[in-house]
mmCIF file of C-alpha atoms in Angstrom:
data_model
loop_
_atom_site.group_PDB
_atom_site.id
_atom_site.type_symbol
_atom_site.label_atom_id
_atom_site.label_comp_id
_atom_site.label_asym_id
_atom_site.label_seq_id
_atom_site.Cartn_x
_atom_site.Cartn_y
_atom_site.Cartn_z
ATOM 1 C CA UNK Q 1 -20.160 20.009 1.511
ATOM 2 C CA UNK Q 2 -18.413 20.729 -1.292
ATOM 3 C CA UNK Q 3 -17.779 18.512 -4.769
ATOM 4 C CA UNK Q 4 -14.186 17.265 -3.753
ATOM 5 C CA UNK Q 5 -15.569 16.496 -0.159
ATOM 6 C CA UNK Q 6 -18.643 14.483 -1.781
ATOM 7 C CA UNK Q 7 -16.263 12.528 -3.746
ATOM 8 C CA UNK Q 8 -13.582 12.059 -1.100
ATOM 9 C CA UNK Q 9 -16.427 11.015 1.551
ATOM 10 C CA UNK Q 10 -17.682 8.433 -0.999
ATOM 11 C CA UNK Q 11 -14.251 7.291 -1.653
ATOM 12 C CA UNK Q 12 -13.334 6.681 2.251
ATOM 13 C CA UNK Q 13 -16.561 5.244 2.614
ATOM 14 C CA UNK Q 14 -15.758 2.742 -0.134
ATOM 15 C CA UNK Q 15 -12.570 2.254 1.270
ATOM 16 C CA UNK Q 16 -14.145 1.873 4.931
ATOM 17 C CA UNK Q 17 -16.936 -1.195 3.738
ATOM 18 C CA UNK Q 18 -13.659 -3.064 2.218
ATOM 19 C CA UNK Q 19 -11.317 -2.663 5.281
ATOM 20 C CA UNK Q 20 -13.823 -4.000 7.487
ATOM 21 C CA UNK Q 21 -15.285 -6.663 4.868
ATOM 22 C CA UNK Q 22 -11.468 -7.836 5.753
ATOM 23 C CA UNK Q 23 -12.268 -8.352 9.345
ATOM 24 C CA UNK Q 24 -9.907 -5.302 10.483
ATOM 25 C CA UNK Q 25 -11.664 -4.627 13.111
ATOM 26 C CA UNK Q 26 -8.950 -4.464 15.742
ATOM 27 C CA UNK Q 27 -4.812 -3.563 14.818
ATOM 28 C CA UNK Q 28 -3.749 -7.009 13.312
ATOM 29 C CA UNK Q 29 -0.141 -8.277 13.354
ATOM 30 C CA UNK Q 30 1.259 -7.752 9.770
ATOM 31 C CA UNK Q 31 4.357 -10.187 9.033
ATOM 32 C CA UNK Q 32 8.049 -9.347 9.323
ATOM 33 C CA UNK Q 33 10.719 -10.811 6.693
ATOM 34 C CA UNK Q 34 11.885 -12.901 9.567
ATOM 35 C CA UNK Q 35 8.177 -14.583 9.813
ATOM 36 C CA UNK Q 36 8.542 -15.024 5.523
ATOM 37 C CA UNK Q 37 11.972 -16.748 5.857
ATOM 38 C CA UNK Q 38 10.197 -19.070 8.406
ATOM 39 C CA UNK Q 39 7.259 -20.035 6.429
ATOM 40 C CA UNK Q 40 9.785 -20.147 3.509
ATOM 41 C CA UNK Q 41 12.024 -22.092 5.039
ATOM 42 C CA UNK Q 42 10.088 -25.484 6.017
ATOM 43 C CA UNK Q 43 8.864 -25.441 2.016
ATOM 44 C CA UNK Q 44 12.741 -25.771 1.560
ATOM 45 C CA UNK Q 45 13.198 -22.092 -0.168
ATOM 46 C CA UNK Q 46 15.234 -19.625 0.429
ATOM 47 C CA UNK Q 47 14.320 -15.922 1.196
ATOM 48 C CA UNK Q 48 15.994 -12.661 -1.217
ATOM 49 C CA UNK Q 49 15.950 -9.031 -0.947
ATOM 50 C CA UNK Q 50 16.071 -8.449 -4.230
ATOM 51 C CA UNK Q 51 17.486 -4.538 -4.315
ATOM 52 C CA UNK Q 52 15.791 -2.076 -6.742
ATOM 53 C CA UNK Q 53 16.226 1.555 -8.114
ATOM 54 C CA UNK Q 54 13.410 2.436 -5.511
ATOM 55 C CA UNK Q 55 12.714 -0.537 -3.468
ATOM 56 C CA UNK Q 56 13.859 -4.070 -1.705
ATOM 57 C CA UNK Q 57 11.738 -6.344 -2.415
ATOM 58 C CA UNK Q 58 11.098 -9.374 -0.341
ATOM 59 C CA UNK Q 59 10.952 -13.177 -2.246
ATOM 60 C CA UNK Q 60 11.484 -16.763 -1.483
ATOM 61 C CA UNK Q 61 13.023 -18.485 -4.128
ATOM 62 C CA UNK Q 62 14.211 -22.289 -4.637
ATOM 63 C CA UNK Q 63 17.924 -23.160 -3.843
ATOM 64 C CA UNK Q 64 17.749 -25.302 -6.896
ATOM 65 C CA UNK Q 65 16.190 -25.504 -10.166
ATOM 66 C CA UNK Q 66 14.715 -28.341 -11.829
ATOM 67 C CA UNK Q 67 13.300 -27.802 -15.038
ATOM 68 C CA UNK Q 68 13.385 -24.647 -17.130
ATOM 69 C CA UNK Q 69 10.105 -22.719 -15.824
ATOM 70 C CA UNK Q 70 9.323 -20.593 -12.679
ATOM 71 C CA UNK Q 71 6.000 -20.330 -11.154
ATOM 72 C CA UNK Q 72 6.155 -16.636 -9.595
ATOM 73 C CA UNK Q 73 3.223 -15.984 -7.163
ATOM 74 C CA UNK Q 74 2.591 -12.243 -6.477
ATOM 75 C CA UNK Q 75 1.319 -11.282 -3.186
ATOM 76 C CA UNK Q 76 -2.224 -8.961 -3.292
ATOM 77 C CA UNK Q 77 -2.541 -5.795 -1.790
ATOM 78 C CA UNK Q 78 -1.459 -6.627 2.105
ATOM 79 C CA UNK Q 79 -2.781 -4.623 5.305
ATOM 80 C CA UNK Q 80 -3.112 -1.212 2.829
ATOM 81 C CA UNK Q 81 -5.287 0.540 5.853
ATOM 82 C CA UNK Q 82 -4.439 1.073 9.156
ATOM 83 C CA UNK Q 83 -8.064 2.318 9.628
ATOM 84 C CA UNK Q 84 -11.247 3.482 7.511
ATOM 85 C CA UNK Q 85 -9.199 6.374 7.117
ATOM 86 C CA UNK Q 86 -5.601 5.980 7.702
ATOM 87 C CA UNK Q 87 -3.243 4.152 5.320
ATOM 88 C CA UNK Q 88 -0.626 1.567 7.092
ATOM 89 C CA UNK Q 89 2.663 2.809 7.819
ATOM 90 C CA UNK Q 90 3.518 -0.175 5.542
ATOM 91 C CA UNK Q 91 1.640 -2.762 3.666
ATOM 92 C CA UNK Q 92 2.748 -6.244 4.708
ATOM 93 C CA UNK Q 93 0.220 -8.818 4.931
ATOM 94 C CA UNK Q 94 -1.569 -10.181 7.631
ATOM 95 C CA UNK Q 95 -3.127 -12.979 5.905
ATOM 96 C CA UNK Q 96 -0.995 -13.713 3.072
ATOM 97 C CA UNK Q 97 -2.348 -15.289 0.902
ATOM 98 C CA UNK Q 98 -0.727 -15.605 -2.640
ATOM 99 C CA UNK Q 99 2.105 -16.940 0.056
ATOM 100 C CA UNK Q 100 -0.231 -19.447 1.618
ATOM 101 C CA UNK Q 101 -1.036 -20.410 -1.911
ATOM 102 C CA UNK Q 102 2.320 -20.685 -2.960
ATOM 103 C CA UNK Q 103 3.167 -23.204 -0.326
ATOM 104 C CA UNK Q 104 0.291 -25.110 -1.247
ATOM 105 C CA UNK Q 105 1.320 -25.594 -4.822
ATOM 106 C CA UNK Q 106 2.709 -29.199 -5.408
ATOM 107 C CA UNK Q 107 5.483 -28.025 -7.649
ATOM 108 C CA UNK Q 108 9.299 -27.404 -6.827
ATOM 109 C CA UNK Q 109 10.072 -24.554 -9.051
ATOM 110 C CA UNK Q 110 8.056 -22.033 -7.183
ATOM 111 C CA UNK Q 111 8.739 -18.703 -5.729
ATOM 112 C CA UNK Q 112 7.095 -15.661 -4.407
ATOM 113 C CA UNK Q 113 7.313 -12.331 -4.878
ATOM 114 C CA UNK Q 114 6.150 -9.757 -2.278
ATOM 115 C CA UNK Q 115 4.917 -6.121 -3.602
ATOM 116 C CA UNK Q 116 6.832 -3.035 -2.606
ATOM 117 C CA UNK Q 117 7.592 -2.035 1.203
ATOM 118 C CA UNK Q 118 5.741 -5.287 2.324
ATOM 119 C CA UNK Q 119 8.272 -6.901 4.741
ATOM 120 C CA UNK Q 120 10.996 -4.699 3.858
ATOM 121 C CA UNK Q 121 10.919 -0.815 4.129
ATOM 122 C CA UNK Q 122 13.122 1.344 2.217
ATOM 123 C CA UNK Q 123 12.999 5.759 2.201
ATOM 124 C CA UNK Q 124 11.210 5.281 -1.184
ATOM 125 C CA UNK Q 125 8.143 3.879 0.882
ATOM 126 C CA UNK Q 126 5.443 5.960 1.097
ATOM 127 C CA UNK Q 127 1.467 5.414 1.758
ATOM 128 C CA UNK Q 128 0.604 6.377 -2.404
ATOM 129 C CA UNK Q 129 2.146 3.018 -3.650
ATOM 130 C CA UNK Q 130 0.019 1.336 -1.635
ATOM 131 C CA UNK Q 131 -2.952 3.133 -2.082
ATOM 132 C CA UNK Q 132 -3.224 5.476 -5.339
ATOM 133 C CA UNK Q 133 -0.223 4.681 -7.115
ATOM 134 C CA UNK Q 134 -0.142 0.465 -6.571
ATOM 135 C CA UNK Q 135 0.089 -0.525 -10.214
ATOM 136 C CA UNK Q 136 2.099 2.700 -11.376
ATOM 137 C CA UNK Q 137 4.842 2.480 -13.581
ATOM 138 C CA UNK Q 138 7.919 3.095 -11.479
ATOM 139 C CA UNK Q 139 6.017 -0.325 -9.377
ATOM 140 C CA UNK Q 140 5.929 -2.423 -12.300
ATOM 141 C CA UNK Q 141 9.378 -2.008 -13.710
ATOM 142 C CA UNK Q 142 10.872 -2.174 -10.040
ATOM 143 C CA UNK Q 143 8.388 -5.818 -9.943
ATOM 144 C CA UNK Q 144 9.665 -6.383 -13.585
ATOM 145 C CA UNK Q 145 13.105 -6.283 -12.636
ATOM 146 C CA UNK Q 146 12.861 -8.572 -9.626
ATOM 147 C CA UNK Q 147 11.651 -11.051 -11.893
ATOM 148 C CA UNK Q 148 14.611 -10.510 -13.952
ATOM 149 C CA UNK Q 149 16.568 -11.422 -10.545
ATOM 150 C CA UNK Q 150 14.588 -14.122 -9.556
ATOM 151 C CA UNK Q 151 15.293 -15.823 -13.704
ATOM 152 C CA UNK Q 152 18.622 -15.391 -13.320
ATOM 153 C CA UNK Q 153 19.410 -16.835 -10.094
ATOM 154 C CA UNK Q 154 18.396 -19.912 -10.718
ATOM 155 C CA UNK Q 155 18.808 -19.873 -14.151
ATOM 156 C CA UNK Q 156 15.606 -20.137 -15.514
ATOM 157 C CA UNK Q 157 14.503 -19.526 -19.123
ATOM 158 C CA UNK Q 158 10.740 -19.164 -19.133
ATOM 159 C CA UNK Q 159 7.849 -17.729 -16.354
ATOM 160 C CA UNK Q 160 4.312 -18.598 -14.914
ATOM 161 C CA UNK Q 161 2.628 -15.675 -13.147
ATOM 162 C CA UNK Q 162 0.467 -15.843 -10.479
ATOM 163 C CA UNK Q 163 -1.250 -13.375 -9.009
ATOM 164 C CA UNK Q 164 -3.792 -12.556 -6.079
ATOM 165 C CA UNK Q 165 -6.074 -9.516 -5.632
ATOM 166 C CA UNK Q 166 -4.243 -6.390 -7.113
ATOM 167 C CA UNK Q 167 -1.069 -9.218 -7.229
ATOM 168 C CA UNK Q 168 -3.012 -10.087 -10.311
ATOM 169 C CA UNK Q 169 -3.073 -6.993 -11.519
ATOM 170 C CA UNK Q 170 0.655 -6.790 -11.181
ATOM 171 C CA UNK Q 171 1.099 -10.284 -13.132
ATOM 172 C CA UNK Q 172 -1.115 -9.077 -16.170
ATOM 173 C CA UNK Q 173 0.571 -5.568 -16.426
ATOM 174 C CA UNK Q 174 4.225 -7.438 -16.656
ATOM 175 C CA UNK Q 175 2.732 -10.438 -18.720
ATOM 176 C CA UNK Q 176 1.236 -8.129 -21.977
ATOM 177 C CA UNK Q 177 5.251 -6.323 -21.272
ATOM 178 C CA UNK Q 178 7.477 -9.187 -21.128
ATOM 179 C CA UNK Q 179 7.985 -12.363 -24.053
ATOM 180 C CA UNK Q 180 9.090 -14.985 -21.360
ATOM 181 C CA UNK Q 181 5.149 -15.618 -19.576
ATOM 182 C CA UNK Q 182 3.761 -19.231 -20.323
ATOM 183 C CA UNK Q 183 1.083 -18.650 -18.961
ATOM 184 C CA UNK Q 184 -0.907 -16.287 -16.576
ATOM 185 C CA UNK Q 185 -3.474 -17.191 -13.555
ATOM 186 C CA UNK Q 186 -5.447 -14.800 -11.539
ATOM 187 C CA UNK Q 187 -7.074 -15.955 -8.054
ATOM 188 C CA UNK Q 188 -9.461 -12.586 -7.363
ATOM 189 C CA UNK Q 189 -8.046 -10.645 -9.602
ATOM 190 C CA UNK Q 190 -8.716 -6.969 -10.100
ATOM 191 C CA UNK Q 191 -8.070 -7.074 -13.706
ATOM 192 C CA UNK Q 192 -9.786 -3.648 -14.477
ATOM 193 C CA UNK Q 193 -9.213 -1.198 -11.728
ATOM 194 C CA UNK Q 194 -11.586 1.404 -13.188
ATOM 195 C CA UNK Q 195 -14.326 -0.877 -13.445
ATOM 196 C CA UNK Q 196 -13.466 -1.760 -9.670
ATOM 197 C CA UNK Q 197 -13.424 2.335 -9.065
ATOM 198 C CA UNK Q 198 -16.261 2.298 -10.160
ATOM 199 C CA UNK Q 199 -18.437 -0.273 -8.814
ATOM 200 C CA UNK Q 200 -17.414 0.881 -5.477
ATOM 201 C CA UNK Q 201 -17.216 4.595 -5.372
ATOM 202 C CA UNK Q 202 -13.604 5.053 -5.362
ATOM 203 C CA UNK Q 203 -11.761 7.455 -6.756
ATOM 204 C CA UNK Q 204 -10.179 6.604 -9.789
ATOM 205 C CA UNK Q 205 -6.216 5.310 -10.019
ATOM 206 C CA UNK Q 206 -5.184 7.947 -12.151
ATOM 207 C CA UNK Q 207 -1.317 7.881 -11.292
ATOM 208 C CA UNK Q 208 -1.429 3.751 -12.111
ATOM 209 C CA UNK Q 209 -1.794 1.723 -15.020
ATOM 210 C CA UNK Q 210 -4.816 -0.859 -15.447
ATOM 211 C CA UNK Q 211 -4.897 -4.275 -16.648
ATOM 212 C CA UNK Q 212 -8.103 -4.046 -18.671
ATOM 213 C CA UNK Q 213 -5.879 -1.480 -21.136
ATOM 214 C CA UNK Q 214 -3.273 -4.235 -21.687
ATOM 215 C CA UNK Q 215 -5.781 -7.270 -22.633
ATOM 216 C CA UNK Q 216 -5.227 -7.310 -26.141
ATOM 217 C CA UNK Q 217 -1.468 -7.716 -25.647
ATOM 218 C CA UNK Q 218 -2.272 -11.040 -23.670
ATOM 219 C CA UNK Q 219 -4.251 -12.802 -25.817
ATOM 220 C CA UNK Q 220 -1.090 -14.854 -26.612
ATOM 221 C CA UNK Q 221 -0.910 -16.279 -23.419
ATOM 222 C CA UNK Q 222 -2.522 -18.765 -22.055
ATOM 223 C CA UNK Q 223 -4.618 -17.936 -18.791
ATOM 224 C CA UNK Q 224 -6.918 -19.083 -16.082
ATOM 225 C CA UNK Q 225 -8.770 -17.220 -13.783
ATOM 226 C CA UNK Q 226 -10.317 -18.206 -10.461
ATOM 227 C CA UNK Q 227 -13.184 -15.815 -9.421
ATOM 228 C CA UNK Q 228 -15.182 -16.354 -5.931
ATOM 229 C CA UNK Q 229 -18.799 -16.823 -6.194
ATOM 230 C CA UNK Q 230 -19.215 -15.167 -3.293
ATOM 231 C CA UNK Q 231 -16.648 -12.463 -3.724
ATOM 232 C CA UNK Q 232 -17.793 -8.819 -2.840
ATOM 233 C CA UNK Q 233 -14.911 -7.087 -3.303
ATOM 234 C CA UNK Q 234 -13.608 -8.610 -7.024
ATOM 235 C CA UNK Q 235 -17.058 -9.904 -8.186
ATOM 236 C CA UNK Q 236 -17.752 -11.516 -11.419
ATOM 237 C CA UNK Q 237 -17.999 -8.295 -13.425
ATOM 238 C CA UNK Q 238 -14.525 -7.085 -12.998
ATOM 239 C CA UNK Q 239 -13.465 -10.013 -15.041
ATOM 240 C CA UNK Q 240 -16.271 -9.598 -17.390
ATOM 241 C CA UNK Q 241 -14.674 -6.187 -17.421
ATOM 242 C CA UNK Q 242 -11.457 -7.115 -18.628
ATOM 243 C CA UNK Q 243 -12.471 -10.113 -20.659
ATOM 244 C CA UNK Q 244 -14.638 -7.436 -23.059
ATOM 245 C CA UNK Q 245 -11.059 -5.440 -23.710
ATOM 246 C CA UNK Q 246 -9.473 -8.990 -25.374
ATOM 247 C CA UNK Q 247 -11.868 -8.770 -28.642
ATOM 248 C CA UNK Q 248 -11.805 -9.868 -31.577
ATOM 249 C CA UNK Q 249 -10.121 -12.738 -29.122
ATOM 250 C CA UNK Q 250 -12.376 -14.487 -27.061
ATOM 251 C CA UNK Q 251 -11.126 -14.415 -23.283
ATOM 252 C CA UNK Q 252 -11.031 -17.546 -21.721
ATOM 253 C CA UNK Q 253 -14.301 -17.827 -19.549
ATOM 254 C CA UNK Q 254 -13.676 -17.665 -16.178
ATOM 255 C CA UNK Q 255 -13.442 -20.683 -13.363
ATOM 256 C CA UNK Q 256 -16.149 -19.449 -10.379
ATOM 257 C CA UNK Q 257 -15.381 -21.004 -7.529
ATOM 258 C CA UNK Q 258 -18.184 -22.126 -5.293
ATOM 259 C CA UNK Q 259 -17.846 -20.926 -1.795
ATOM 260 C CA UNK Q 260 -15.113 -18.818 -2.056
ATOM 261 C CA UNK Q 261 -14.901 -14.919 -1.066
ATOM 262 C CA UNK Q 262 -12.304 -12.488 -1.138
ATOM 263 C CA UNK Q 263 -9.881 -14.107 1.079
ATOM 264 C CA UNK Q 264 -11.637 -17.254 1.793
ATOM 265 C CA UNK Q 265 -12.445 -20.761 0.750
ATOM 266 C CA UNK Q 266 -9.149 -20.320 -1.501
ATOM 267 C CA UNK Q 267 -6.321 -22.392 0.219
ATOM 268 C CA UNK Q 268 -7.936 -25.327 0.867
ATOM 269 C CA UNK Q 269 -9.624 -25.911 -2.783
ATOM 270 C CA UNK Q 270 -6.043 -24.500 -3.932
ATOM 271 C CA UNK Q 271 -4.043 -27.772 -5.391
ATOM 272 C CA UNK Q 272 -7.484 -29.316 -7.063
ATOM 273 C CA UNK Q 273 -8.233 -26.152 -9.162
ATOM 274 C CA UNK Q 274 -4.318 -26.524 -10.299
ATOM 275 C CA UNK Q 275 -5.128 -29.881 -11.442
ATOM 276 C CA UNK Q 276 -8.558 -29.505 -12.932
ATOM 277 C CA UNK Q 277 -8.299 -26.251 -14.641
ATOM 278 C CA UNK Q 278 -5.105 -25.694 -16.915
ATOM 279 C CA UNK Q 279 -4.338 -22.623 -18.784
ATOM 280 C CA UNK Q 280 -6.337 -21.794 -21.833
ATOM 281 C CA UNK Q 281 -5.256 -19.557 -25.040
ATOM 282 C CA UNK Q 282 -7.550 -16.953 -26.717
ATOM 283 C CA UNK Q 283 -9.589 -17.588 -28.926
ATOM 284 C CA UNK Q 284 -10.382 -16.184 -32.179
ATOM 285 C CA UNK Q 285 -14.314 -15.422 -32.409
ATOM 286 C CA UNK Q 286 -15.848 -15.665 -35.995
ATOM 287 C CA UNK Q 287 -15.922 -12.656 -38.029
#
């Protein structure tokens, strides 16, 4: 076997150990934007294709403001793989849960943002931007702009990101680019995607941009980020990772969460961490 086949073996097998770390073990049924309005719906928010230069992008969204700030959650990476193999014709969730979250937030102004072609296919979808190109530029701008939408509809001033899995990527790319974000928070977060590469054999993300490159235009905002103890997919060092690329600021260390993995333990602890762990700035170290 060749060099390229070495690397592309070790790639799918890295790929393979994550898909069925998610318990894909069988063809799961990933949600329609009917199934989103639903869920939306009985939290009293209303759904939005939001219509981009590439993309329509699927959001619930309050009917009415009440203050001046909008918590934006941004949905992780959805059903990427089909197979160990095989991308998804589309990437819509199964398990949603920067959704789930969402709904268990205690706040009104709330919304959610899905990532490209999940729940709503346009011709511009096609397998890279959910598997090599996730974070790359034409993604962010087309997220960027939704956000833009979602400000102006309800006539908000200011933003809080949110962001799950490569959601959180997502959230820190458009935080260090925009001058509205409050405040940023991370649940799993892959925050450096070439550390991630590398830790698990994949092939770097050449075609997208990475979070860990943007940390010094952050340190401004205030963050939190929530990192399962028992997460094998986004362990502790990916942070670590990212935190290293804020200096001379210190990051803010992160909150590990006791029995919590990838895509569980999350919902349920989900309105206490709110409470107990605020956003915290950057701080300077000592020269």
């Amino acid at each position: 076997m060749g060099l390229a086949g070495k690397i592309r073996r070790r790639a799918l097998c890295a790929v393979a150990a994550m898909w069925v770390a998610s318990g894909c073990a069988t063809a799961p049924r990933q949600l329609t934007f009917v199934d989103l309005g639903q869920r939306g719906g009985l939290a009293g928010l209303e759904t939005c294709r939001i219509e981009g230069q590439l993309f329509t992008l699927a959001a619930l969204a309050p009917a009415l403001s009440r203050s001046d700030v909008l918590r934006v959650y941004i949905e992780g990476d959805g059903l990427a793989w089909r197979t160990r193999h095989v991308p998804s014709a589309h990437p819509s969730p199964v398990n949603p849960t920067a959704l789930n979250l969402m709904l268990a937030d205690p706040i009104l102004d709330k919304a959610y943002l899905a990532r490209p072609c999940q729940y709503l296919q346009t011709d511009a979808c096609r397998p890279r931007y959910w598997s090599t190109h996730p974070f790359s530029p034409e993604v962010i701008s087309e997220m960027g702009r939704a956000l833009d939408v979602l400000k102006a509809q309800g006539g908000y001033g200011r933003l809080e990101l949110v962001g799950f899995s490569g959601g959180a990527a997502v959230a820190a790319l458009l935080s260090a680019r925009r001058g509205d974000v409050d405040s940023l928070t991370t649940v799993a977060g892959n925050l450096d995607t070439e550390a991630f590469c590398k830790l698990h054999g994949l092939t770097p993300l050449s075609a997208s941009l990475n979070p860990a490159d943007v940390a010094g235009a952050l340190a401004s905002i205030p963050q939190r980020h929530f990192v399962g103890k028992d997460d094998a997919v986004i362990p502790p060092a990916i942070y670590a990772s990212f935190a290293s690329r804020m200096a001379p600021c210190r990051a803010p260390a992160p909150v590990l969460v006791d029995d919590a993995a990838h895509q569980r333990g999350w919902l349920a602890l989900w309105p206490a961490l709110l409470r107990s762990h605020g956003p915290e700035p950057c701080r300077l170290t000592a020269p």
